Amino acid sequence: MSYGKRRRTGYDPASIQEYTFPIENIPRLSARDPEVYRLIQASRPVVISDSGLINSALKWNLGYLQENLGDGSFHVYGSKDNRFKYYDEKRAKQCKSFPKPVKRYEVSFNDFLKMLMEKKNTRERIYLQQMLNESVGQEIVKDYVDFNWDWVGRIQNEQGWGPLSSNLLLIGLEGNITPVHYDEQENFFSQISGYKRCLLFSPDQFENLYPHPVAHPCDRQSQVDFSKPDFERFPKFRNARAMEAIVGPGDVLYIPMYWWHQVESLKSLSPIDHKLRDFSTTTSSGSSGDIPPVTVSVNFWYRAAPLPATVKFPISAQQRVSVMRNIEKLLASALGSADEVGKLLSTMVDGRYNEE
Ligand SMILES: O=C(O)CCC(=O)C(=O)O
Ligand SMILES: [Fe+2]
């Protein structure tokens, strides 16, 4: 393991959990280094330290966001432990026996701040995850326009990616964990304040990470819990090997499409002052001193490049994941039920394709 080589210093190393798998560092490079563009081209993760992509957002502390985020509503998730496992609401409704891993709230930003203060002394942790939309105030619009669109747009063009689909704003308590999953989009994950540990696994580790079936509410999420891995159910998890980046304010991590990632909010050594507007008129208790330390990030999700006119064989690990997803979807639809997919696949393979 390479714990000695971490370069960031603003986080508490004691907030780094030990896991069972080996870890190597993701390269950390300047936007001026041509290697950045070679790595992106090769669908390899890289931290870009000085792209300036979200410099205009580095002032987004909770006080500034309270003033300027507008009066829209925000998705806030609640978890009984520190894990925030994503699930699909529609599929969860169809699947009655599914125990929801997190609670969902839809609240104003001020209510989110109140929740942060109130939950400080209770067991539930919270995590705001909201796409930026037209309800944000003028100052945020200005900051958004001032993002380094030249830089990110040039990469988008060079790579032939589709349009920007969304920017997710994430505000979470230190210690919150987004468990390991993959997304079907390219991601420039940008850190605004606080530190996050990002553990990435390449798409060729599909069998090591045991994702839920595609029709499951937790599609794209691994079934393995890193802090207590069940090696009996998931024996190939022993073969997993991670790449790691610790990102801090101003850093941008490129998370290639279909790359697995787990994101952990670390403890800051010097948490920032959020300069909250006086809260006494809106809550019975509270000032910014009662706000626990949080991390703030915003991502840039880009739609994939269209398939090339001629496919090169053997296909890439990403394309294999896409093929597997399509087969699972096709079978569910052909059989009229997602419950039949596993049985049919076993019938096709057992004693046939798994010969030595
Ligand atoms: O920051 C996090 O907690 C999760 C971010 C993530 O999974 C993403 O941007 O795709
Ligand atoms: Fe993600």
CSV table of C-alpha atoms and ligand atoms in Angstrom, one decimal:
chain,number,residue,atom,x,y,z
A,1,MET,CA,0.0,0.0,0.0
A,2,SER,CA,1.2,3.5,-0.8
A,3,TYR,CA,0.0,5.5,2.2
A,4,GLY,CA,3.3,7.3,2.5
A,5,LYS,CA,3.0,9.3,-0.8
A,6,ARG,CA,-0.2,11.3,-0.3
A,7,ARG,CA,0.5,15.0,-1.1
A,8,ARG,CA,-2.5,16.8,0.4
A,9,THR,CA,-2.0,18.0,3.9
A,10,GLY,CA,-5.2,19.8,4.9
A,11,TYR,CA,-7.0,16.6,6.1
A,12,ASP,CA,-6.6,14.4,9.2
A,13,PRO,CA,-4.8,11.2,8.2
A,14,ALA,CA,-6.6,9.4,11.0
A,15,SER,CA,-9.8,9.8,9.0
A,16,ILE,CA,-8.5,7.5,6.3
A,17,GLN,CA,-9.9,4.0,6.8
A,18,GLU,CA,-7.8,0.9,6.1
A,19,TYR,CA,-9.2,-1.6,3.6
A,20,THR,CA,-8.3,-5.1,2.4
A,21,PHE,CA,-7.2,-4.2,-1.2
A,22,PRO,CA,-4.0,-2.7,-2.5
A,23,ILE,CA,-4.0,1.0,-3.4
A,24,GLU,CA,-1.9,3.0,-5.9
A,25,ASN,CA,-2.0,6.7,-6.5
A,26,ILE,CA,-3.8,8.4,-9.3
A,27,PRO,CA,-1.4,10.8,-11.1
A,28,ARG,CA,-1.7,14.4,-10.1
A,29,LEU,CA,-0.8,16.8,-12.9
A,30,SER,CA,-0.9,20.4,-14.0
A,31,ALA,CA,-3.3,21.3,-16.8
A,32,ARG,CA,-0.2,22.4,-18.7
A,33,ASP,CA,1.1,18.9,-18.8
A,34,PRO,CA,0.3,17.1,-22.1
A,35,GLU,CA,0.1,13.8,-20.2
A,36,VAL,CA,-3.3,14.9,-18.8
A,37,TYR,CA,-4.8,14.7,-22.3
A,38,ARG,CA,-3.1,11.4,-23.0
A,39,LEU,CA,-4.7,9.9,-19.9
A,40,ILE,CA,-8.1,11.3,-20.6
A,41,GLN,CA,-7.9,10.0,-24.2
A,42,ALA,CA,-7.0,6.6,-22.8
A,43,SER,CA,-9.9,6.7,-20.3
A,44,ARG,CA,-7.6,6.7,-17.3
A,45,PRO,CA,-8.3,8.8,-14.2
A,46,VAL,CA,-6.1,11.9,-13.4
A,47,VAL,CA,-6.2,14.7,-10.9
A,48,ILE,CA,-5.7,18.1,-12.5
A,49,SER,CA,-4.5,20.5,-9.9
A,50,ASP,CA,-4.7,23.9,-11.6
A,51,SER,CA,-7.3,23.8,-14.3
A,52,GLY,CA,-9.1,26.8,-12.7
A,53,LEU,CA,-12.4,25.0,-13.7
A,54,ILE,CA,-14.3,26.1,-10.6
A,55,ASN,CA,-12.1,28.9,-9.2
A,56,SER,CA,-15.2,31.2,-9.2
A,57,ALA,CA,-16.9,28.7,-6.8
A,58,LEU,CA,-14.1,28.5,-4.3
A,59,LYS,CA,-16.0,31.1,-2.2
A,60,TRP,CA,-19.1,28.9,-2.0
A,61,ASN,CA,-19.2,28.5,1.8
A,62,LEU,CA,-22.6,27.8,3.4
A,63,GLY,CA,-23.2,31.5,4.2
A,64,TYR,CA,-22.7,32.5,0.5
A,65,LEU,CA,-24.8,29.6,-0.7
A,66,GLN,CA,-27.5,30.5,1.8
A,67,GLU,CA,-27.6,34.0,0.4
A,68,ASN,CA,-27.4,33.1,-3.3
A,69,LEU,CA,-28.6,29.6,-4.0
A,70,GLY,CA,-32.2,30.8,-4.4
A,71,ASP,CA,-35.5,29.5,-3.1
A,72,GLY,CA,-35.6,26.2,-5.0
A,73,SER,CA,-35.9,22.8,-3.3
A,74,PHE,CA,-33.0,20.5,-2.6
A,75,HIS,CA,-32.6,16.7,-2.4
A,76,VAL,CA,-31.2,15.8,0.9
A,77,TYR,CA,-30.5,12.2,1.9
A,78,GLY,CA,-30.4,10.8,5.4
A,79,SER,CA,-28.5,7.7,6.5
A,80,LYS,CA,-28.4,5.8,9.8
A,81,ASP,CA,-24.7,5.1,9.3
A,82,ASN,CA,-22.2,7.0,7.2
A,83,ARG,CA,-23.0,5.2,3.9
A,84,PHE,CA,-25.2,6.8,1.3
A,85,LYS,CA,-26.0,4.1,-1.2
A,86,TYR,CA,-28.0,5.4,-4.2
A,87,TYR,CA,-31.2,3.7,-5.3
A,88,ASP,CA,-33.7,4.3,-8.0
A,89,GLU,CA,-37.0,5.5,-6.7
A,90,LYS,CA,-39.2,4.1,-9.5
A,91,ARG,CA,-37.6,0.6,-9.3
A,92,ALA,CA,-37.9,0.7,-5.5
A,93,LYS,CA,-41.6,1.3,-5.7
A,94,GLN,CA,-42.0,-1.8,-8.0
A,95,CYS,CA,-39.9,-4.0,-5.6
A,96,LYS,CA,-41.9,-4.1,-2.4
A,97,SER,CA,-39.4,-6.1,-0.3
A,98,PHE,CA,-36.6,-3.6,-1.0
A,99,PRO,CA,-35.3,-1.9,2.2
A,100,LYS,CA,-34.4,1.6,1.2
A,101,PRO,CA,-30.8,2.2,2.2
A,102,VAL,CA,-31.3,6.0,2.7
A,103,LYS,CA,-34.1,8.4,3.4
A,104,ARG,CA,-34.9,11.1,0.9
A,105,TYR,CA,-36.0,14.7,1.9
A,106,GLU,CA,-36.9,17.6,-0.4
A,107,VAL,CA,-36.2,20.8,1.5
A,108,SER,CA,-35.3,24.5,1.2
A,109,PHE,CA,-31.6,25.4,1.7
A,110,ASN,CA,-32.4,27.0,5.0
A,111,ASP,CA,-34.1,23.8,6.1
A,112,PHE,CA,-31.0,21.8,5.1
A,113,LEU,CA,-28.9,24.1,7.3
A,114,LYS,CA,-31.3,23.6,10.2
A,115,MET,CA,-31.1,19.8,9.6
A,116,LEU,CA,-27.3,20.1,9.7
A,117,MET,CA,-27.5,21.8,13.1
A,118,GLU,CA,-30.2,19.5,14.5
A,119,LYS,CA,-28.7,16.2,13.3
A,120,LYS,CA,-25.4,17.1,14.9
A,121,ASN,CA,-26.5,15.4,18.1
A,122,THR,CA,-28.6,12.6,16.6
A,123,ARG,CA,-27.6,9.4,14.8
A,124,GLU,CA,-28.8,10.3,11.4
A,125,ARG,CA,-26.3,11.8,9.0
A,126,ILE,CA,-27.3,13.9,6.0
A,127,TYR,CA,-26.0,14.6,2.5
A,128,LEU,CA,-27.3,17.3,0.1
A,129,GLN,CA,-27.1,16.2,-3.6
A,130,GLN,CA,-28.8,18.6,-5.9
A,131,MET,CA,-28.4,19.3,-9.6
A,132,LEU,CA,-27.8,23.0,-10.2
A,133,ASN,CA,-30.8,24.4,-12.1
A,134,GLU,CA,-32.4,27.7,-13.1
A,135,SER,CA,-33.7,28.4,-9.6
A,136,VAL,CA,-30.2,29.6,-8.4
A,137,GLY,CA,-29.7,33.3,-7.7
A,138,GLN,CA,-27.8,35.8,-9.9
A,139,GLU,CA,-24.5,35.6,-8.1
A,140,ILE,CA,-24.3,31.8,-8.5
A,141,VAL,CA,-25.3,32.3,-12.2
A,142,LYS,CA,-22.3,34.7,-12.5
A,143,ASP,CA,-19.9,32.2,-10.8
A,144,TYR,CA,-21.2,29.5,-13.1
A,145,VAL,CA,-20.6,31.6,-16.2
A,146,ASP,CA,-17.1,32.2,-14.9
A,147,PHE,CA,-16.2,28.5,-14.7
A,148,ASN,CA,-13.3,27.7,-17.1
A,149,TRP,CA,-15.6,26.5,-19.9
A,150,ASP,CA,-12.8,27.1,-22.4
A,151,TRP,CA,-10.6,24.4,-20.8
A,152,VAL,CA,-13.4,21.9,-20.2
A,153,GLY,CA,-15.0,22.6,-23.6
A,154,ARG,CA,-11.8,21.9,-25.4
A,155,ILE,CA,-11.5,18.5,-23.8
A,156,GLN,CA,-15.2,17.7,-24.5
A,157,ASN,CA,-14.6,18.6,-28.2
A,158,GLU,CA,-11.3,16.7,-28.5
A,159,GLN,CA,-12.8,13.6,-26.9
A,160,GLY,CA,-16.0,13.9,-29.0
A,161,TRP,CA,-18.1,13.7,-25.8
A,162,GLY,CA,-21.8,14.5,-26.0
A,163,PRO,CA,-23.3,17.6,-24.2
A,164,LEU,CA,-22.9,18.4,-20.5
A,165,SER,CA,-25.9,16.7,-18.9
A,166,SER,CA,-25.8,18.2,-15.4
A,167,ASN,CA,-23.8,19.6,-12.5
A,168,LEU,CA,-24.5,17.9,-9.2
A,169,LEU,CA,-23.8,20.0,-6.1
A,170,LEU,CA,-22.8,17.8,-3.1
A,171,ILE,CA,-22.7,19.1,0.4
A,172,GLY,CA,-22.0,16.5,3.0
A,173,LEU,CA,-20.8,16.0,6.6
A,174,GLU,CA,-17.2,14.9,7.1
A,175,GLY,CA,-17.2,11.1,7.4
A,176,ASN,CA,-20.0,10.6,4.8
A,177,ILE,CA,-19.3,7.9,2.2
A,178,THR,CA,-20.8,7.4,-1.2
A,179,PRO,CA,-20.3,3.6,-1.6
A,180,VAL,CA,-18.6,2.1,-4.7
A,181,HIS,CA,-20.6,2.4,-7.9
A,182,TYR,CA,-20.1,3.3,-11.5
A,183,ASP,CA,-21.9,6.0,-13.7
A,184,GLU,CA,-22.7,5.9,-17.3
A,185,GLN,CA,-21.2,9.3,-18.0
A,186,GLU,CA,-17.9,11.0,-18.2
A,187,ASN,CA,-17.2,13.1,-15.0
A,188,PHE,CA,-15.0,16.0,-14.1
A,189,PHE,CA,-15.4,15.8,-10.3
A,190,SER,CA,-14.5,19.2,-8.8
A,191,GLN,CA,-13.7,19.8,-5.2
A,192,ILE,CA,-14.7,23.2,-3.7
A,193,SER,CA,-14.1,22.9,0.0
A,194,GLY,CA,-12.8,20.2,2.3
A,195,TYR,CA,-11.1,17.0,1.3
A,196,LYS,CA,-12.4,13.8,-0.3
A,197,ARG,CA,-10.8,10.5,-0.8
A,198,CYS,CA,-11.7,8.9,-4.1
A,199,LEU,CA,-11.1,5.2,-4.6
A,200,LEU,CA,-11.3,4.1,-8.2
A,201,PHE,CA,-11.4,0.7,-9.8
A,202,SER,CA,-11.1,0.1,-13.6
A,203,PRO,CA,-14.1,-1.4,-15.5
A,204,ASP,CA,-12.2,-4.6,-16.0
A,205,GLN,CA,-12.8,-5.4,-12.3
A,206,PHE,CA,-16.6,-6.0,-12.9
A,207,GLU,CA,-16.4,-9.5,-11.5
A,208,ASN,CA,-14.4,-8.4,-8.4
A,209,LEU,CA,-17.1,-5.9,-7.4
A,210,TYR,CA,-20.3,-7.8,-7.9
A,211,PRO,CA,-22.8,-5.1,-9.0
A,212,HIS,CA,-26.5,-5.6,-8.3
A,213,PRO,CA,-28.6,-6.8,-11.3
A,214,VAL,CA,-29.4,-4.1,-13.8
A,215,ALA,CA,-33.1,-4.2,-12.9
A,216,HIS,CA,-32.4,-3.8,-9.2
A,217,PRO,CA,-33.1,-0.4,-7.5
A,218,CYS,CA,-29.3,-0.4,-6.8
A,219,ASP,CA,-28.2,-0.9,-10.4
A,220,ARG,CA,-24.6,0.2,-10.9
A,221,GLN,CA,-23.8,-0.1,-7.2
A,222,SER,CA,-21.5,-2.8,-5.8
A,223,GLN,CA,-22.9,-5.3,-3.3
A,224,VAL,CA,-19.6,-5.3,-1.4
A,225,ASP,CA,-19.2,-3.1,1.7
A,226,PHE,CA,-15.5,-2.3,1.9
A,227,SER,CA,-15.5,-1.9,5.7
A,228,LYS,CA,-16.9,-5.4,6.2
A,229,PRO,CA,-16.4,-7.4,2.9
A,230,ASP,CA,-18.2,-10.8,2.8
A,231,PHE,CA,-15.5,-12.9,1.1
A,232,GLU,CA,-17.8,-16.0,1.1
A,233,ARG,CA,-20.4,-14.3,-1.1
A,234,PHE,CA,-17.9,-12.2,-3.0
A,235,PRO,CA,-14.7,-14.3,-3.2
A,236,LYS,CA,-13.3,-12.4,-6.2
A,237,PHE,CA,-13.3,-9.2,-4.2
A,238,ARG,CA,-9.9,-10.5,-2.9
A,239,ASN,CA,-8.5,-9.6,-6.4
A,240,ALA,CA,-9.7,-6.0,-6.3
A,241,ARG,CA,-7.1,-3.3,-6.5
A,242,ALA,CA,-7.8,0.4,-6.2
A,243,MET,CA,-6.4,3.7,-7.4
A,244,GLU,CA,-6.7,6.6,-5.0
A,245,ALA,CA,-6.8,10.4,-5.1
A,246,ILE,CA,-7.3,12.8,-2.3
A,247,VAL,CA,-8.8,15.9,-3.7
A,248,GLY,CA,-8.9,19.3,-2.0
A,249,PRO,CA,-10.1,22.8,-3.0
A,250,GLY,CA,-9.6,23.6,-6.7
A,251,ASP,CA,-8.7,20.0,-7.7
A,252,VAL,CA,-10.5,18.3,-10.6
A,253,LEU,CA,-10.6,14.5,-10.8
A,254,TYR,CA,-11.4,12.9,-14.1
A,255,ILE,CA,-13.6,9.8,-13.4
A,256,PRO,CA,-13.9,8.0,-16.7
A,257,MET,CA,-17.3,6.5,-17.6
A,258,TYR,CA,-17.8,3.0,-16.2
A,259,TRP,CA,-14.9,3.4,-13.7
A,260,TRP,CA,-16.0,2.3,-10.2
A,261,HIS,CA,-15.7,4.9,-7.5
A,262,GLN,CA,-16.2,5.3,-3.8
A,263,VAL,CA,-16.0,8.8,-2.4
A,264,GLU,CA,-15.3,9.5,1.3
A,265,SER,CA,-15.5,12.9,3.0
A,266,LEU,CA,-12.4,13.4,5.1
A,267,LYS,CA,-11.9,15.4,8.3
A,268,SER,CA,-10.3,18.8,7.7
A,269,LEU,CA,-7.6,20.0,9.9
A,270,SER,CA,-8.8,23.5,9.7
A,271,PRO,CA,-12.5,23.6,8.8
A,272,ILE,CA,-13.6,26.8,7.2
A,273,ASP,CA,-15.8,29.5,8.7
A,274,HIS,CA,-19.1,29.4,6.8
A,275,LYS,CA,-20.1,33.0,7.7
A,276,LEU,CA,-23.7,32.2,8.0
A,277,ARG,CA,-26.3,34.9,8.2
A,278,ASP,CA,-27.8,35.2,11.7
A,279,PHE,CA,-30.1,32.3,12.0
A,280,SER,CA,-32.0,33.4,15.1
A,281,THR,CA,-34.9,34.7,13.1
A,282,THR,CA,-35.5,31.3,11.4
A,283,THR,CA,-34.7,28.8,14.1
A,284,SER,CA,-35.0,28.7,17.8
A,285,SER,CA,-31.3,28.0,18.2
A,286,GLY,CA,-28.3,28.4,16.2
A,287,SER,CA,-25.5,30.4,14.7
A,288,SER,CA,-22.8,29.4,12.2
A,289,GLY,CA,-20.8,28.1,15.2
A,290,ASP,CA,-23.3,25.2,15.5
A,291,ILE,CA,-22.8,24.1,11.9
A,292,PRO,CA,-20.6,20.9,11.8
A,293,PRO,CA,-17.8,20.8,9.2
A,294,VAL,CA,-18.9,19.9,5.7
A,295,THR,CA,-17.3,19.2,2.3
A,296,VAL,CA,-18.6,20.9,-0.9
A,297,SER,CA,-18.1,19.5,-4.4
A,298,VAL,CA,-19.7,20.0,-7.9
A,299,ASN,CA,-19.4,17.5,-10.7
A,300,PHE,CA,-19.6,17.9,-14.5
A,301,TRP,CA,-21.4,14.9,-16.1
A,302,TYR,CA,-20.9,14.6,-19.9
A,303,ARG,CA,-22.8,12.2,-22.1
A,304,ALA,CA,-20.6,9.6,-23.7
A,305,ALA,CA,-19.1,9.9,-27.2
A,306,PRO,CA,-21.2,8.2,-29.8
A,307,LEU,CA,-20.0,4.7,-30.8
A,308,PRO,CA,-17.2,4.8,-33.4
A,309,ALA,CA,-18.3,3.8,-37.0
A,310,THR,CA,-16.0,0.8,-36.8
A,311,VAL,CA,-15.6,-1.1,-33.6
A,312,LYS,CA,-12.1,-2.4,-32.8
A,313,PHE,CA,-11.7,-5.9,-31.4
A,314,PRO,CA,-11.2,-7.1,-28.8
A,315,ILE,CA,-13.7,-4.5,-27.4
A,316,SER,CA,-12.7,-2.4,-24.4
A,317,ALA,CA,-13.6,-3.2,-20.7
A,318,GLN,CA,-16.1,-0.3,-20.9
A,319,GLN,CA,-17.7,-1.7,-24.0
A,320,ARG,CA,-18.0,-5.1,-22.3
A,321,VAL,CA,-19.9,-3.6,-19.4
A,322,SER,CA,-22.2,-1.9,-21.9
A,323,VAL,CA,-22.7,-5.2,-23.7
A,324,MET,CA,-23.5,-7.0,-20.4
A,325,ARG,CA,-26.0,-4.3,-19.4
A,326,ASN,CA,-27.8,-4.6,-22.8
A,327,ILE,CA,-28.0,-8.4,-22.5
A,328,GLU,CA,-29.6,-8.1,-19.1
A,329,LYS,CA,-32.1,-5.6,-20.3
A,330,LEU,CA,-32.9,-7.5,-23.4
A,331,LEU,CA,-33.5,-10.8,-21.4
A,332,ALA,CA,-35.7,-9.0,-18.9
A,333,SER,CA,-37.8,-7.7,-21.7
A,334,ALA,CA,-37.9,-10.9,-23.7
A,335,LEU,CA,-38.8,-13.0,-20.6
A,336,GLY,CA,-41.3,-10.4,-19.4
A,337,SER,CA,-39.7,-10.3,-16.0
A,338,ALA,CA,-36.3,-9.3,-14.6
A,339,ASP,CA,-36.7,-12.2,-12.0
A,340,GLU,CA,-36.1,-14.8,-14.7
A,341,VAL,CA,-32.8,-13.4,-16.1
A,342,GLY,CA,-30.4,-15.1,-13.6
A,343,LYS,CA,-32.0,-18.5,-14.1
A,344,LEU,CA,-31.9,-18.3,-17.9
A,345,LEU,CA,-28.2,-17.1,-17.9
A,346,SER,CA,-27.3,-20.0,-15.5
A,347,THR,CA,-29.1,-22.5,-17.8
A,348,MET,CA,-27.1,-21.2,-20.8
A,349,VAL,CA,-23.7,-21.3,-19.0
A,350,ASP,CA,-23.7,-24.0,-16.4
A,351,GLY,CA,-21.8,-27.1,-17.5
A,352,ARG,CA,-21.4,-25.6,-21.0
A,353,TYR,CA,-19.3,-22.4,-21.2
A,354,ASN,CA,-17.6,-23.0,-17.9
A,355,GLU,CA,-15.7,-26.1,-19.0
A,356,GLU,CA,-11.9,-26.0,-18.4
B,1,LIG,O1,-18.9,13.0,-3.9
B,1,LIG,C1,-19.6,12.0,-3.7
B,1,LIG,O2,-20.0,11.7,-2.6
B,1,LIG,C2,-20.1,11.2,-4.9
B,1,LIG,C3,-19.8,11.7,-6.2
B,1,LIG,C4,-20.0,10.8,-7.4
B,1,LIG,O3,-20.3,9.6,-7.2
B,1,LIG,C5,-20.0,11.3,-8.7
B,1,LIG,O4,-19.8,12.6,-8.9
B,1,LIG,O5,-20.3,10.6,-9.7
B,2,FE,FE,-20.7,8.6,-9.1
